[in-house]
Structure formats: C-alpha cells, structure tokens
Coordinates of C-alpha atoms in Angstrom, one line a residue:
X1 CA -0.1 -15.6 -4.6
X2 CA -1.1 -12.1 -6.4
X3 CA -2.3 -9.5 -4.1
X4 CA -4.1 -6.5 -6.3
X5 CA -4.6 -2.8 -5.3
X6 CA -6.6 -1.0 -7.1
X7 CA -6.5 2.6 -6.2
X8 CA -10.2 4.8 -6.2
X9 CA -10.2 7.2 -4.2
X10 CA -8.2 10.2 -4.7
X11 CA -7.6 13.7 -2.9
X12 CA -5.0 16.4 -2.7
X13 CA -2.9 14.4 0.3
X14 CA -3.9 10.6 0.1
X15 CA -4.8 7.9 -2.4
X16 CA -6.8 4.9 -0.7
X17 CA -7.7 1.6 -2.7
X18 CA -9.2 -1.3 -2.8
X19 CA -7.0 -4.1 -1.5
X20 CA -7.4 -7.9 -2.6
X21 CA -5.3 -11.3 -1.9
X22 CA -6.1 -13.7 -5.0
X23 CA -8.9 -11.9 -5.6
X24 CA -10.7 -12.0 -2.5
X25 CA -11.5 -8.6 -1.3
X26 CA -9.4 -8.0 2.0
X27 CA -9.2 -4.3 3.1
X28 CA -8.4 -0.8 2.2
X29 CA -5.0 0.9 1.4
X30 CA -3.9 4.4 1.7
X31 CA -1.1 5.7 0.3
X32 CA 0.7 8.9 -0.3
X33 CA -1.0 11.4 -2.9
X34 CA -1.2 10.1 -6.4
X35 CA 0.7 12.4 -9.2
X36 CA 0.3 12.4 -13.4
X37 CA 3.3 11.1 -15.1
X38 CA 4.4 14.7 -15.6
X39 CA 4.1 16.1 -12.0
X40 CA 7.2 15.9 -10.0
X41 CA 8.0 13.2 -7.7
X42 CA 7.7 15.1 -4.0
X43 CA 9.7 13.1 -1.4
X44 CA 7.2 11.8 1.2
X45 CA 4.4 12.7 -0.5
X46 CA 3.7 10.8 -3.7
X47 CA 2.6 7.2 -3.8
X48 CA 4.6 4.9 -6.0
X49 CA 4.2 3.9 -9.6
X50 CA 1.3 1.7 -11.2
X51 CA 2.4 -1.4 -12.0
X52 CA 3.4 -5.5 -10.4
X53 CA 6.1 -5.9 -7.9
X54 CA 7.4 -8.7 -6.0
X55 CA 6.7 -9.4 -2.5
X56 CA 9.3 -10.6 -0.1
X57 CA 8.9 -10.5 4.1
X58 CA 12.6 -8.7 5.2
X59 CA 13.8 -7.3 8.1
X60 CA 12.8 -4.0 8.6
X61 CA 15.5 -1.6 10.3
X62 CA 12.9 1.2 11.2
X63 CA 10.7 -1.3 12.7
X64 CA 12.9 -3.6 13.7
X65 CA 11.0 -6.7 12.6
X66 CA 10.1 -8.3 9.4
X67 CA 7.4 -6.8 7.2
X68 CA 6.2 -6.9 3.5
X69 CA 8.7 -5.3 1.3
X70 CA 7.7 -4.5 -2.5
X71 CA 10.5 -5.0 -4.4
X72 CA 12.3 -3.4 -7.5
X73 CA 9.7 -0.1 -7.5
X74 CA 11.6 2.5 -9.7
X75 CA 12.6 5.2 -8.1
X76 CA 11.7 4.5 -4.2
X77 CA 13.7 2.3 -2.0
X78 CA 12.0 0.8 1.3
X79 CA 8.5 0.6 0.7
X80 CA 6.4 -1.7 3.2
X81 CA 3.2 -2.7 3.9
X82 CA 2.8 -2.1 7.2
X83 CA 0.3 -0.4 10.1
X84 CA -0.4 3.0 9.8
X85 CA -4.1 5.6 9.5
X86 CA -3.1 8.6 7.8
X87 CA -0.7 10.4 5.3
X88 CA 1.7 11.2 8.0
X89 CA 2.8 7.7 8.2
X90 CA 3.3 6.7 5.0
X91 CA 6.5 7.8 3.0
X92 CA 5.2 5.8 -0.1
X93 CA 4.4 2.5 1.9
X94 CA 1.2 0.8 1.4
X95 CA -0.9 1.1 5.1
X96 CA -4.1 -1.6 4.7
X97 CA -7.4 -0.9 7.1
X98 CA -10.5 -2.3 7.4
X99 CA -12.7 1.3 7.3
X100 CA -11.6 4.1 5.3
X101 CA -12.3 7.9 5.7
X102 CA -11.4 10.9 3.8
X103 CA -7.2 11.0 4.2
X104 CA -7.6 7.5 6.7
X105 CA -7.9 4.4 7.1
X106 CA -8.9 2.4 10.4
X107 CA -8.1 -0.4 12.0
X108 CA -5.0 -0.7 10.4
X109 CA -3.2 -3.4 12.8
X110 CA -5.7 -5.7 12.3
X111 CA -5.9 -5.4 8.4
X112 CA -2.1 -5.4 8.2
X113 CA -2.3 -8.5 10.7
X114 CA -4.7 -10.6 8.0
X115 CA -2.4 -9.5 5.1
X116 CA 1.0 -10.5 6.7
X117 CA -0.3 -14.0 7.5
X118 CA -1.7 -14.3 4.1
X119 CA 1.9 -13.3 2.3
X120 CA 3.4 -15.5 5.2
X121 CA 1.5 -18.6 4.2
X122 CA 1.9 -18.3 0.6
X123 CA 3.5 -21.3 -0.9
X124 CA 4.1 -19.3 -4.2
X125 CA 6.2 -16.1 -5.1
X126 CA 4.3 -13.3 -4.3
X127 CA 3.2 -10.3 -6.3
X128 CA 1.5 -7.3 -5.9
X129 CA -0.5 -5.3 -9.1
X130 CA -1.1 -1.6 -8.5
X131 CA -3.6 0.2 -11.1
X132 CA -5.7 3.4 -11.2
X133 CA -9.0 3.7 -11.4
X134 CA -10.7 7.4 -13.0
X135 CA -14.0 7.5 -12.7

C-alpha cells in the first residue's frame, strides 16, 4: 500500500496537504511549519523531511495504544499519524482531517479513523511519499 501527501498549503505556523491511500484521495494533513533546506530545524515546530518512509502500526507510549508510526525519518524520532486540529498538537506528526482551515484541520478522529483501518488492512508493506508543492 503507498499512502501519498502532498503538501500545498503553506503559512508561517502550519503546512496542510493533500492526503491519498493508493491514490484515492482520502483527507487533509496538517503538519508543523515547512522550512527551506537552509533554515534551521526548530523543535516542535518544523514538519519533517520530503521524501518515502515506511509505515508500521506500534505501540504508542504517549497514547498508550497503537498508531501509525513513520519510520527511519532523519532527524525526528516518534512521528505518528494520529488525531489532532491545529499546530499545537503536532510536534512533527502528521494529523489527517476531513475539512481544512487556515492553521486547522477538522474532523480529525474520523479521518484518522479511515486511514488507520486502511494501513490496518493492508496486505503489503506500507509506505508513505511526502513532496512539496510551489505554486
């Protein structure tokens, strides 16, 4: 299974995107603000790095159940797809929604519901391509 996100949508505090499982549309992602290859990294505050990642469901200590992790992303550690609406609850995870806003996304626990049963059913590996699009 290869899940895309292709980010379009940028501001001074959020990056959202355009979230697809095989290539069927699905939702919307927001992540932390996205950052040139020669700005500093801020904690917190800057989404992670363009590029494919595996996908593997683990146990999540903060939440204390198992969630999407991406794996191997250079230079974060713990980053999860998981329910969330604005920047303040993101630290570099990847928070799907079915509306977006300005900053937020909306109905986020029912978009993170559809893309947890799709990685869930999968009966191949699953990846994840992040890209960039300037327009």
């Amino acid at each position: 299974m290869i899940l895309s996100l292709v980010r379009r949508w940028f501001t001074p505090a959020t990056t959202i995107g355009e979230f697809a499982v095989d290539g069927e549309p699905t939702c919307f992602v927001l992540e932390d603000r996205f950052r040139l290859p020669w700005e500093s990294k801020v904690y917190g505050a800057t989404c992670i790095p363009c590029g494919t990642y595996g996908v593997a469901i683990t146990h999540s200590p903060r939440f204390g159940v198992d969630m999407p992790l991406l794996l191997k992303v250079p230079g974060y550690q713990g980053i999860r797809i998981h329910p969330g609406n604005g920047p303040g609850d993101t630290e570099g995870c990847l928070l799907p929604g079915l509306e977006r806003q300005p900053d937020r996304v909306l109905q986020s626990r029912e978009a993170y519901i559809h893309v947890l049963q799709a990685i869930q059913s999968a009966k191949t590996p699953v990846s994840i391509t992040i890209t960039a699009l300037f327009t």
